[in-house]
Coordinates of C-alpha atoms and ligand atoms in Angstrom, one line a residue:
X22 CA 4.4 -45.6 12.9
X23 CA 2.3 -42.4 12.6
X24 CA 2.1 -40.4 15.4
X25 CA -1.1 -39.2 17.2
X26 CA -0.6 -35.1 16.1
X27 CA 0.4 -36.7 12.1
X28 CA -3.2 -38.6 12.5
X29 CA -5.1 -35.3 14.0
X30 CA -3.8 -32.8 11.7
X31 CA -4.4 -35.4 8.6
X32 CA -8.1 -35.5 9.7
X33 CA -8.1 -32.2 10.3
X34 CA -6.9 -31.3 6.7
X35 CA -9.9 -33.9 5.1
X36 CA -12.2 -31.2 6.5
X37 CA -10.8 -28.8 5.8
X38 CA -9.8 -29.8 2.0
X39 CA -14.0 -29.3 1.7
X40 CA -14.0 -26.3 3.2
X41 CA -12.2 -23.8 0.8
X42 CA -11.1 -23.9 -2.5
X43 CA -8.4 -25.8 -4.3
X44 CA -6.4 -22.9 -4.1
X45 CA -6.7 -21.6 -1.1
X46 CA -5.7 -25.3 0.4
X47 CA -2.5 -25.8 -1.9
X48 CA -1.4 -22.6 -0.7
X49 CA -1.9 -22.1 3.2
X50 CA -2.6 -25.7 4.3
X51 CA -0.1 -27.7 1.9
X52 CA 2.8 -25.7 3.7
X53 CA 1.7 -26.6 7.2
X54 CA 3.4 -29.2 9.2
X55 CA 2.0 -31.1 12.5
X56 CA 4.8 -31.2 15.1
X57 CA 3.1 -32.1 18.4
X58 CA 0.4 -32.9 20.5
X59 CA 0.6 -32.2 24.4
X60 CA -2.6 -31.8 26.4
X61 CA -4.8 -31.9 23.8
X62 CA -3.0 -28.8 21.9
X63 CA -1.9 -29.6 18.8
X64 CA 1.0 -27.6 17.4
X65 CA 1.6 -26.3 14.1
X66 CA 4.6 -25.0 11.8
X67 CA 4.0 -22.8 10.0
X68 CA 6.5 -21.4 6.9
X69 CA 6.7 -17.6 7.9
X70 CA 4.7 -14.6 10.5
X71 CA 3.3 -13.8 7.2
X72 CA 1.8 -17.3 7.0
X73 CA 0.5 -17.2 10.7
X74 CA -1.0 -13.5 10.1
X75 CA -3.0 -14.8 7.2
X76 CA -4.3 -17.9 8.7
X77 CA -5.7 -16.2 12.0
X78 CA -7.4 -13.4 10.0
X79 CA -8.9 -15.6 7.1
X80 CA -9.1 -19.2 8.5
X81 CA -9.1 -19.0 12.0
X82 CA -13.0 -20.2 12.6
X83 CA -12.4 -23.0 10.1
X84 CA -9.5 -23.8 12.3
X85 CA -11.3 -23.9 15.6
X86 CA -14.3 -25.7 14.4
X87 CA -12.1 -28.8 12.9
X88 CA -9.5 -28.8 16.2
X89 CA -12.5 -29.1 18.4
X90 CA -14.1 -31.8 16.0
X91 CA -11.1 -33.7 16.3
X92 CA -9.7 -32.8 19.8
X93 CA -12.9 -32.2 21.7
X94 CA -14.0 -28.9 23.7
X95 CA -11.2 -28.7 25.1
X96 CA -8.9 -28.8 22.1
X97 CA -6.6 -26.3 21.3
X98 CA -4.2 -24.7 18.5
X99 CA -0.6 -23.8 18.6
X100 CA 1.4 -22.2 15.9
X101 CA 5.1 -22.7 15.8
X102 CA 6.5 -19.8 13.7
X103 CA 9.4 -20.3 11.9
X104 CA 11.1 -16.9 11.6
X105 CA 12.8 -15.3 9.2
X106 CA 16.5 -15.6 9.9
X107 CA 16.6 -19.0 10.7
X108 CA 19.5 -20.4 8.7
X109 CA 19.4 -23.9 9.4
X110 CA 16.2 -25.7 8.3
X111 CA 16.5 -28.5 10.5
X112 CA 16.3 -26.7 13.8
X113 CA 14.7 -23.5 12.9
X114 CA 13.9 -20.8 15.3
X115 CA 10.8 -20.8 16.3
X116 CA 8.2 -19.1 18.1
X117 CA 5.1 -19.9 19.9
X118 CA 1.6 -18.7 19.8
X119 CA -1.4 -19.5 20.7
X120 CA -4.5 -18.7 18.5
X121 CA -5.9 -15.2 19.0
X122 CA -9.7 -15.0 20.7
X123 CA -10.6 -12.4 17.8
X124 CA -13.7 -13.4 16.3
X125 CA -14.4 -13.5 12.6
X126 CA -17.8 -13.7 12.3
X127 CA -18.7 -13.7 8.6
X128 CA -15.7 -14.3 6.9
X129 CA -17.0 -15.8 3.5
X130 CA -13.9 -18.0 3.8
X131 CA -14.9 -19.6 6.9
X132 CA -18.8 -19.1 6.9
X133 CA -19.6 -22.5 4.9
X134 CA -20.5 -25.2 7.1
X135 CA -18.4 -27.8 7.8
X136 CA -19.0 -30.9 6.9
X137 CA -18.9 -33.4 9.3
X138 CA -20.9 -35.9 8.7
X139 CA -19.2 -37.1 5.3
X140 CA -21.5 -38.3 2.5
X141 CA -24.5 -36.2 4.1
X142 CA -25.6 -33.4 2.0
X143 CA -24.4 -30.1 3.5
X144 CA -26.0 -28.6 6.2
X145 CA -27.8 -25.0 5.5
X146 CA -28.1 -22.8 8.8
X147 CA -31.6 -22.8 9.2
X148 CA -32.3 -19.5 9.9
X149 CA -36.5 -19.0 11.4
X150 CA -35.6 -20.5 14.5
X151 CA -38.0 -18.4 16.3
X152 CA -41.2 -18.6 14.5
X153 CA -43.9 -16.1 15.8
X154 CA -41.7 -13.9 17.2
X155 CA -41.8 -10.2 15.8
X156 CA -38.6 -8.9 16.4
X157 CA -36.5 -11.6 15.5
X158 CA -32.5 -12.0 15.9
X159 CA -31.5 -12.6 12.3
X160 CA -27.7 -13.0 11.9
X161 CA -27.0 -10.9 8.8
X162 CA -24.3 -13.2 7.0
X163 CA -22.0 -9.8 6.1
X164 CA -18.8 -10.1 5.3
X165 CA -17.3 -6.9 7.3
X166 CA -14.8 -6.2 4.4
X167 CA -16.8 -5.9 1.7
X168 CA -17.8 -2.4 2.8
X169 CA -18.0 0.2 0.7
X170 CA -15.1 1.8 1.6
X171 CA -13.2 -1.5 0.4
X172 CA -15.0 -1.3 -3.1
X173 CA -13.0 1.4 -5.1
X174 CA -15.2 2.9 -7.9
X175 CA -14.3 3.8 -11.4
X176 CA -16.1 3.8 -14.3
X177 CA -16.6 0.8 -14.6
X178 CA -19.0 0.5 -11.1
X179 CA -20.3 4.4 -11.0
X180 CA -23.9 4.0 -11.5
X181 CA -24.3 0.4 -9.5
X182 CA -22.1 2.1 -6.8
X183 CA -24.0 5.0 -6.5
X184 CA -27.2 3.5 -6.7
X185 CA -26.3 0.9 -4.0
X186 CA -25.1 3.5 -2.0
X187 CA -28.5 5.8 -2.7
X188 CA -30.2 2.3 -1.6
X189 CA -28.1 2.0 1.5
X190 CA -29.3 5.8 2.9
X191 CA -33.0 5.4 2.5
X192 CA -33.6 1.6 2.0
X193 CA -37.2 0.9 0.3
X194 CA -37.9 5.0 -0.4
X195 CA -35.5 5.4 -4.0
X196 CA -36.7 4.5 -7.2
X197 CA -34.2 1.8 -7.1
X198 CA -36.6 -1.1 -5.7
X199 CA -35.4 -3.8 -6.4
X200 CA -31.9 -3.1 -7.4
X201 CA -31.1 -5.5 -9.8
X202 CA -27.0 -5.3 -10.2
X203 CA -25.3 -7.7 -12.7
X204 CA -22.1 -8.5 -14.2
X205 CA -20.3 -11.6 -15.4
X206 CA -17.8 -13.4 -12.6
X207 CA -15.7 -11.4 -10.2
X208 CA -16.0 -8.0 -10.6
X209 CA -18.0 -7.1 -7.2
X210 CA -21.5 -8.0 -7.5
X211 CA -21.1 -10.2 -4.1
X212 CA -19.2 -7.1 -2.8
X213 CA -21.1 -4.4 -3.5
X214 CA -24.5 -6.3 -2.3
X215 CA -22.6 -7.1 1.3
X216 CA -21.5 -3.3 0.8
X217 CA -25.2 -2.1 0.9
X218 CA -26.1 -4.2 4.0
X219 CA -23.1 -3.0 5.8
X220 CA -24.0 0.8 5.1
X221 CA -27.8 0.2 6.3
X222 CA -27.1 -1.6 9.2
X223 CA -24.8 1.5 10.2
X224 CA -27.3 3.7 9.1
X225 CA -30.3 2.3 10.7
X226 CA -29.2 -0.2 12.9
X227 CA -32.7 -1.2 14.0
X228 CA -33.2 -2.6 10.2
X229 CA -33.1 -6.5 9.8
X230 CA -31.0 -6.9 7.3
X231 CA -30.3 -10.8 5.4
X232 CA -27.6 -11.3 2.6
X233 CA -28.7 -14.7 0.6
X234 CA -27.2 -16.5 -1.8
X235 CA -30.1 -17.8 -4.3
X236 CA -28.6 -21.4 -3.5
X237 CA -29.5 -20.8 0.0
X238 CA -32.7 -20.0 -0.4
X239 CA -33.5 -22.8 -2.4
X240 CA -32.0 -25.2 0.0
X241 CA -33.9 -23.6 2.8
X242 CA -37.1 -24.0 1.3
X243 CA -36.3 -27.4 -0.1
X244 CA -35.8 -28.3 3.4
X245 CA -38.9 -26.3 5.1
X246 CA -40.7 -28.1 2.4
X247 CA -39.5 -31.4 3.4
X248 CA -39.9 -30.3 7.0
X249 CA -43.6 -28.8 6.5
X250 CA -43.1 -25.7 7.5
X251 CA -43.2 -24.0 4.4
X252 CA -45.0 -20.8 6.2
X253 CA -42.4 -20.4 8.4
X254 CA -40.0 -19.9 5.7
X255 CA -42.2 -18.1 3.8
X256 CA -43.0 -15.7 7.2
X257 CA -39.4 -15.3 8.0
X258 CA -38.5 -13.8 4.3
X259 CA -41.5 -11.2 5.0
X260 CA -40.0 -10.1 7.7
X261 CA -37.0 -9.1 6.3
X262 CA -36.4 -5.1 6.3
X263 CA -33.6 -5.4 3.5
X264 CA -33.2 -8.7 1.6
X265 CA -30.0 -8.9 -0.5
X266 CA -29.9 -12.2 -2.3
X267 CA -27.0 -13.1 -4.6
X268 CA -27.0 -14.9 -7.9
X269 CA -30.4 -15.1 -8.8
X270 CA -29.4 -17.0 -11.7
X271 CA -29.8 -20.1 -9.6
X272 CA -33.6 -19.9 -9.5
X273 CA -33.5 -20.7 -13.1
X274 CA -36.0 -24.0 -14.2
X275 CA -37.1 -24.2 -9.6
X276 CA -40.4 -23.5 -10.6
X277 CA -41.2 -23.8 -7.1
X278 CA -38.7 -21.8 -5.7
X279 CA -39.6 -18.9 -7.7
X280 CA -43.0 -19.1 -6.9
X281 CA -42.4 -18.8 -3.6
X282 CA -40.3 -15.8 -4.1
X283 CA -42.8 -14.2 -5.9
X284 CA -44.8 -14.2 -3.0
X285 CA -41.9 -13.3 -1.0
X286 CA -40.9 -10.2 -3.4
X287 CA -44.5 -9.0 -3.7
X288 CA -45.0 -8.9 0.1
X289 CA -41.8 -6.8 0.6
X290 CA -41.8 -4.4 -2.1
X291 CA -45.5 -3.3 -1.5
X292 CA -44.3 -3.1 2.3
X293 CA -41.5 -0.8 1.3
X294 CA -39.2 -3.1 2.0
X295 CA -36.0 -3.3 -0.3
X296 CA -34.6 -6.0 -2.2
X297 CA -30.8 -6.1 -3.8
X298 CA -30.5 -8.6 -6.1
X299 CA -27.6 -9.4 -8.2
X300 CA -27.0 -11.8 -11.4
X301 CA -24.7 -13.2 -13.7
X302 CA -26.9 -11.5 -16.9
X303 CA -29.3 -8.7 -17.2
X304 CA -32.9 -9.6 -16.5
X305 CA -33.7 -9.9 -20.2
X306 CA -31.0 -12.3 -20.9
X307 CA -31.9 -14.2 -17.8
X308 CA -33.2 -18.0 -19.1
X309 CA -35.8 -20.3 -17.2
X310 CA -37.4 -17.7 -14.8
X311 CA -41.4 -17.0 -15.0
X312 CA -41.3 -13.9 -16.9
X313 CA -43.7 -11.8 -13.8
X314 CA -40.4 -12.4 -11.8
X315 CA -38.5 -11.2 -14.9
X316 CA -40.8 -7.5 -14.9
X317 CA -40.3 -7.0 -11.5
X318 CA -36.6 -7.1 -11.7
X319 CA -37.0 -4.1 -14.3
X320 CA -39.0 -2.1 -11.7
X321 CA -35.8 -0.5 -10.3
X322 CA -32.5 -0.5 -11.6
X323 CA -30.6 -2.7 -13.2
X324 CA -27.1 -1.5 -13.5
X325 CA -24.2 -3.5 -14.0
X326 CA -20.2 -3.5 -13.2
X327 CA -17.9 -3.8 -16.2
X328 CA -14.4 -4.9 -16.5
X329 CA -12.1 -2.4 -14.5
X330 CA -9.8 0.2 -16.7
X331 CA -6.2 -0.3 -15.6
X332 CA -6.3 2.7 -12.9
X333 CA -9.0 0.9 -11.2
X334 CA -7.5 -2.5 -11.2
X335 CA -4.6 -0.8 -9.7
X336 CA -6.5 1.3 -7.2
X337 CA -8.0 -2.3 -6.0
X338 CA -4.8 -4.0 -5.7
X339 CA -3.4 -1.1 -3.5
X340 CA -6.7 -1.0 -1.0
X341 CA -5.9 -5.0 -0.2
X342 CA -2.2 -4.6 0.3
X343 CA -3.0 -1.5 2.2
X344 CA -5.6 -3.2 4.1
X345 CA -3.6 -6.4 4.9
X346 CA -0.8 -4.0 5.8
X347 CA 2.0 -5.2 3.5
X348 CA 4.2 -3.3 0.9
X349 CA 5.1 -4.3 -2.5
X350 CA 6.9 -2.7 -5.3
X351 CA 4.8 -0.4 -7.4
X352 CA 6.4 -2.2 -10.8
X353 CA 5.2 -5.0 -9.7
X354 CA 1.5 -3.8 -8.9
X355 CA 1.2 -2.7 -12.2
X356 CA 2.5 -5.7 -13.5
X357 CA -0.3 -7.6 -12.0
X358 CA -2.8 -5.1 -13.0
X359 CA -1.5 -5.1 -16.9
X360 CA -1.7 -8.9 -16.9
X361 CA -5.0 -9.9 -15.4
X362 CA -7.4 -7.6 -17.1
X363 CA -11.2 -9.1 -17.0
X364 CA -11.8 -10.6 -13.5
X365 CA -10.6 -8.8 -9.8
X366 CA -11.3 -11.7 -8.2
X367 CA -8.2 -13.3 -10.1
X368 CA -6.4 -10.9 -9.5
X369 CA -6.5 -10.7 -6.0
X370 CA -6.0 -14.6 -6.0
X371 CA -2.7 -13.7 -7.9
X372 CA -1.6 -10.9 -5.9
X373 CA -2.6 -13.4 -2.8
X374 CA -0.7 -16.5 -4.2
X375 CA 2.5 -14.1 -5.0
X376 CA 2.8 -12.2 -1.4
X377 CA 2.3 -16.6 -0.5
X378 CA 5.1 -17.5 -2.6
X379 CA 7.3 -15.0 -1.6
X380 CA 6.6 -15.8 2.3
X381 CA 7.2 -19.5 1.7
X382 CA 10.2 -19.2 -0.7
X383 CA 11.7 -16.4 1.3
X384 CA 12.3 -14.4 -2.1
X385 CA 11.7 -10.8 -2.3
X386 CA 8.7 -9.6 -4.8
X387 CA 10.3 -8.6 -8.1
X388 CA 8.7 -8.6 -11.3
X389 CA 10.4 -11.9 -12.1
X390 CA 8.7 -14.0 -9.3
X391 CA 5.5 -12.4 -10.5
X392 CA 5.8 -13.0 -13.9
X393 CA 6.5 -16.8 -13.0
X394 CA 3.7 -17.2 -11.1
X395 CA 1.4 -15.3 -13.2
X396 CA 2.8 -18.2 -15.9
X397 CA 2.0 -21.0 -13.2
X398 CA -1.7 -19.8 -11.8
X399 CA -3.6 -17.5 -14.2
X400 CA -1.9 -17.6 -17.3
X401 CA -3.8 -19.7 -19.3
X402 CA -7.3 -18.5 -17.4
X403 CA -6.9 -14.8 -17.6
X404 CA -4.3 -13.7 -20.0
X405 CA -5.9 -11.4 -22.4
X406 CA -4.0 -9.0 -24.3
X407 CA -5.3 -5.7 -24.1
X408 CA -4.7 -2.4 -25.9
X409 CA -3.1 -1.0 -22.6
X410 CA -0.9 -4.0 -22.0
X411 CA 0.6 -3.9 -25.3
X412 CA 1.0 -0.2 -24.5
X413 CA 3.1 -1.1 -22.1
X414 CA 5.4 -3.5 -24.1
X415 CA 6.0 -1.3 -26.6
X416 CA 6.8 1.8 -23.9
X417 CA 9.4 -0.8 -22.5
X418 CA 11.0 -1.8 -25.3
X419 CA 11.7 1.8 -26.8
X420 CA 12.3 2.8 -22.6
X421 CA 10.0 5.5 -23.1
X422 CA 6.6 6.5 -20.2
X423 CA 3.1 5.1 -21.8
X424 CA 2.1 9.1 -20.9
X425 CA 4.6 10.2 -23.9
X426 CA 2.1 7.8 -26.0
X427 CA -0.8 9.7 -25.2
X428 CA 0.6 12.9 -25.9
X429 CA 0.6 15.0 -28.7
X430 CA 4.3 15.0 -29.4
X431 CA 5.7 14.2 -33.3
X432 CA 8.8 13.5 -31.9
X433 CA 10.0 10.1 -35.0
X434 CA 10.3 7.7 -32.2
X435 CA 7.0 8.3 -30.0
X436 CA 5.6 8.4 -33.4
X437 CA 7.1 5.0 -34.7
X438 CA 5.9 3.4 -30.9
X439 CA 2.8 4.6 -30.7
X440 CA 2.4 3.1 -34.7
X441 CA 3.5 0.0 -33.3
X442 CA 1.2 -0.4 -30.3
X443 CA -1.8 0.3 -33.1
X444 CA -0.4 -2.4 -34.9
X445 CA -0.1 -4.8 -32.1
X446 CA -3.5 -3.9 -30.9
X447 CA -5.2 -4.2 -34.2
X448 CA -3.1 -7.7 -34.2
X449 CA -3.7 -8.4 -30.7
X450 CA -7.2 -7.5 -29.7
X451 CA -10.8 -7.4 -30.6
X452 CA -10.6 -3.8 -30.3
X453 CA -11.9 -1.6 -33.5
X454 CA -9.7 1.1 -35.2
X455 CA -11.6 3.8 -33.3
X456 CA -11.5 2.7 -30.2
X457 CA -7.7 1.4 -30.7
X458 CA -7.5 5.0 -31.7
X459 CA -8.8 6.5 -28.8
X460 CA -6.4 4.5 -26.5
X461 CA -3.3 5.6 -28.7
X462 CA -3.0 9.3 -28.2
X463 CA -6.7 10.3 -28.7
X464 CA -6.2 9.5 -32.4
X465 CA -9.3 8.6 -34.9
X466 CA -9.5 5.0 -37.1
X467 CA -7.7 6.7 -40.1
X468 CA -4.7 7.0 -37.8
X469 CA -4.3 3.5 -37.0
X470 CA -5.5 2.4 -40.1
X471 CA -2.4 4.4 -42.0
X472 CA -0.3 3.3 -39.6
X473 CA -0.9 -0.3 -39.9
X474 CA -0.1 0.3 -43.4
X475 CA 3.3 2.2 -42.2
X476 CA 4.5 -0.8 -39.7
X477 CA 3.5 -3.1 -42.5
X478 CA 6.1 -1.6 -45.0
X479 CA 8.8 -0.7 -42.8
X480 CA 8.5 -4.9 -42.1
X481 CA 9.3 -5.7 -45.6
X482 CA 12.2 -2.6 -46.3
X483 CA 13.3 -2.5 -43.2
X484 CA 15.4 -5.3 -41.0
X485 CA 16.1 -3.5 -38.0
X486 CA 12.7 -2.5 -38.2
X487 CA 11.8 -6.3 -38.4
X488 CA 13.7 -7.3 -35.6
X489 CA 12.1 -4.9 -33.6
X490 CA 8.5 -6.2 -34.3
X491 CA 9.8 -10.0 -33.7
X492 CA 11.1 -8.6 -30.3
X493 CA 8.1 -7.0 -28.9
X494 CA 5.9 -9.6 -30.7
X495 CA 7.8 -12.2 -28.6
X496 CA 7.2 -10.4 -25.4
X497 CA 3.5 -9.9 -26.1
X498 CA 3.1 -13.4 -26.5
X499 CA 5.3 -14.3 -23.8
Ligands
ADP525 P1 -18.8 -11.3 -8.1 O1 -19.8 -11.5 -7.0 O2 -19.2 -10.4 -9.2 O3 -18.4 -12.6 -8.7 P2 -17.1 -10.5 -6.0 O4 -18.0 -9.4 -5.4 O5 -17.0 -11.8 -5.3 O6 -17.5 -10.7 -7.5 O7 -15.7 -9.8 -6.2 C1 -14.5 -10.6 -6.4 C2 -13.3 -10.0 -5.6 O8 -13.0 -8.8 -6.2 C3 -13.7 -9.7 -4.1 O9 -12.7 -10.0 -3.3 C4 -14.0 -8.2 -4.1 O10 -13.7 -7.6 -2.9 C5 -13.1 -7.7 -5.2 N1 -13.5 -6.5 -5.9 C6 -14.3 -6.5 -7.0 N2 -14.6 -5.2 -7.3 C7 -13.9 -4.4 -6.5 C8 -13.8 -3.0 -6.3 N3 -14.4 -2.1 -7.2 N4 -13.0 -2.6 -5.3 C9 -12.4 -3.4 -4.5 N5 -12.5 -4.7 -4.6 C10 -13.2 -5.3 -5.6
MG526 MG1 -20.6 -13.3 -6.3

């Protein structure tokens, strides 16, 4: 017979299965086990503190919100921890806690409603409540950690960091009205637009300040419109000091919807208000939106974030684990950081799913266990070879430092490696002579070119040789 905590924490899982990602649930939820319910608390196992840590600070809203759906007001959480050096898996050693009162307002994680009404369409906090009212309480939806002292800048960002930060200090008085910031999927446009309403709420805390998604907005004015109160809306958007609003993309073909944000835009620019807006594409590449919109997102800036250099990605991956407070090896930071090149996002899900793997398997983090999980998660998603990647291959096989590479040292075998990252690259990657060149040791296109031509001969007279470029060929590919 199933038992009354099994039933609780099963429904309690169905909500939260719609709640966050596919991930996400395989990795903290999947792992949990129901063990009791006494007095309307329902207790927990959890695999490790680790697991516990990462739970309260990420999930711990999404937590409360189901337990009380299922248990009532008066419903509570328990974690039961199992700890480290618990040898026997039957009885493990456990510890107690009760969840911690800290709130985590706007935790993107835990902001999306919950859904609890199944088969209703998902409820939108609606957010002019007060219509009429001047001075209006408008809650913000900021993530606290996208700040800009979480987003770590490199080349790649420079100009949209700047610019948002130039924004953030005198909001409505730059040139950059709107600020138009785009970049394909996961390299910080979401972060960087919660980074500019962070900064001007601590600047000028008096400000109202809304971060959108474009999906929101279009919900919230299909609703006012089936709601007639279309002004409303509209009024509530006026009154907005600095409007962020995130993938504009979505207006595309909501003839409506645009209109209306016309209106919107035109109100608050000539009130020198200011408007972030980010996008998937630049305004000119943007499809299915009126083209006045279009002009007036090319009355400011447009700038846009570009695929992190390796430094970068590595810079980003040590912020999070410093952030979270954990350690892990610095070969295996760079690992990550040498595999997944075009996307942070995925990165941090892979750094995230590895420190999980580790917690729940007990293993230490080697190179090894990331290398198998990079093969299991991201692999096939992310894994592009790049010129510094191959770099690094070829440094390994010959056990020599990628620096030596970059140097201008004649020495045969720094030669005969940096000929063979060339080769790979020019093999391996998209990447022209020149700029395959100006990776390997600041060299120009006749370079590689003559050294393709070298690795290609030493192939056919040479068998060590061979066996060499079958070796690193396999790793490459592995
Ligand atoms: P986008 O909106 O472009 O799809 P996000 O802003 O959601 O991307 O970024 C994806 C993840 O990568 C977020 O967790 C974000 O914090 C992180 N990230 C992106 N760029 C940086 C950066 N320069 N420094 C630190 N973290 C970053
Ligand atoms: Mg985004």
């Amino acid at each position: 017979m199933r038992e009354a905590y099994q039933e609780v924490w099963e429904n309690c899982l169905k909500i939260i299965k719609d709640n966050v990602n596919y991930q996400s649930y395989k990795t903290w939820f999947s792992p949990i086990k129901s063990i009791k319910l006494d007095n309307n608390v329902l207790t927990i196992q959890v695999p490790s503190q680790f697991f516990y840590e990462w739970l309260e600070e990420h999930y711990i809203t999404l937590l409360k919100k189901t337990i009380k759906h299922e248990l009532g007001p008066s419903g509570r959480l328990e974690y039961s921890i199992i700890m480290e050096n618990s040898n026997d898996p039957r009885a493990p050693y456990t510890i107690k806690v009760p969840t911690s009162n800290r709130s985590v307002l706007n935790n993107p994680s835990v902001s999306m409603p919950i859904d609890l009404n199944k088969g209703s369409s998902k409820e939108i906090p609606n957010p002019f409540v007060i219509p009429g009212l001047r001075k209006i309480q408008v809650h913000s939806q900021l993530n606290e950690s996208y700040s800009f002292e979480n987003f770590i800048e490199g080349d790649c960002n420079r100009l949209a960091r700047s610019a948002g930060y130039a924004v953030a200090t005198n909001p409505g008085k730059t040139a950059f009205n709107p600020i138009f910031i785009y970049s394909p999927n996961g390299l910080g446009k979401t972060h960087l637009a919660h980074a500019i309403g962070i900064q001007v709420k601590n600047n000028f805390p008096e400000k109202t300040v809304l971060y959108v998604t474009a999906e929101q907005f279009i919900q919230q004015f299909v609703d006012s419109v089936k709601n007639q109160n279309q002004n409303d809306f509209v009024h509530f958007y006026q009154m907005i000091d600095v409007l962020l609003i995130d993938d504009i993309q979505f207006l595309s073909g909501k003839e409506k919807t645009q209109d209306v944000f016309f209106h919107i835009f035109n109100h608050l620019h000539q009130n020198g208000n200011q408007l972030v807006i980010t996008s998937d594409k630049a305004p000119v590449e943007i499809k299915g939106i009126e083209p006045r919109l279009l002009s007036r997102f090319k009355w400011g800036l447009a700038a846009d974030l570009q695929v992190p250099d390796l430094e970068t990605r590595i810079a980003i991956l040590n912020k999070r684990l410093y952030k979270d407070g954990i350690e892990m090896p610095q070969d295996v930071i760079e690992y990550l950081a040498y595999s997944i090149t075009t996307n942070v996002r995925e990165l941090e899900g892979a750094l995230i799913s590895l420190m999980a793997q580790s917690s729940l398997n007990k293993k230490a983090i080697t190179i090894e266990l990331a290398r198998q999980m990079i093969d299991k998660f991201v692999k096939n998603t992310s894994k592009e070879i790049s010129i510094d990647f191959i770099q690094k291959i070829v440094c390994d096989f010959f056990n020599i430092h990628v620096d030596h590479l970059n140097s201008k040292t004649r020495k045969r075998e720094i030669v005969q490696a940096r000929q063979l990252a060339m080769f790979f690259s020019k093999k391996h990657t998209k990447s022209s002579l020149a700029t395959i060149g100006l990776h390997c040791g600041n060299k120009d296109h006749a370079t590689v070119l003559h050294a393709c031509r070298t690795v290609n001969n030493l192939i056919e007279t040479d068998k060590q040789f061979r066996n060499y470029v079958e070796e690193i060929e396999k790793k490459i590919k592995l």
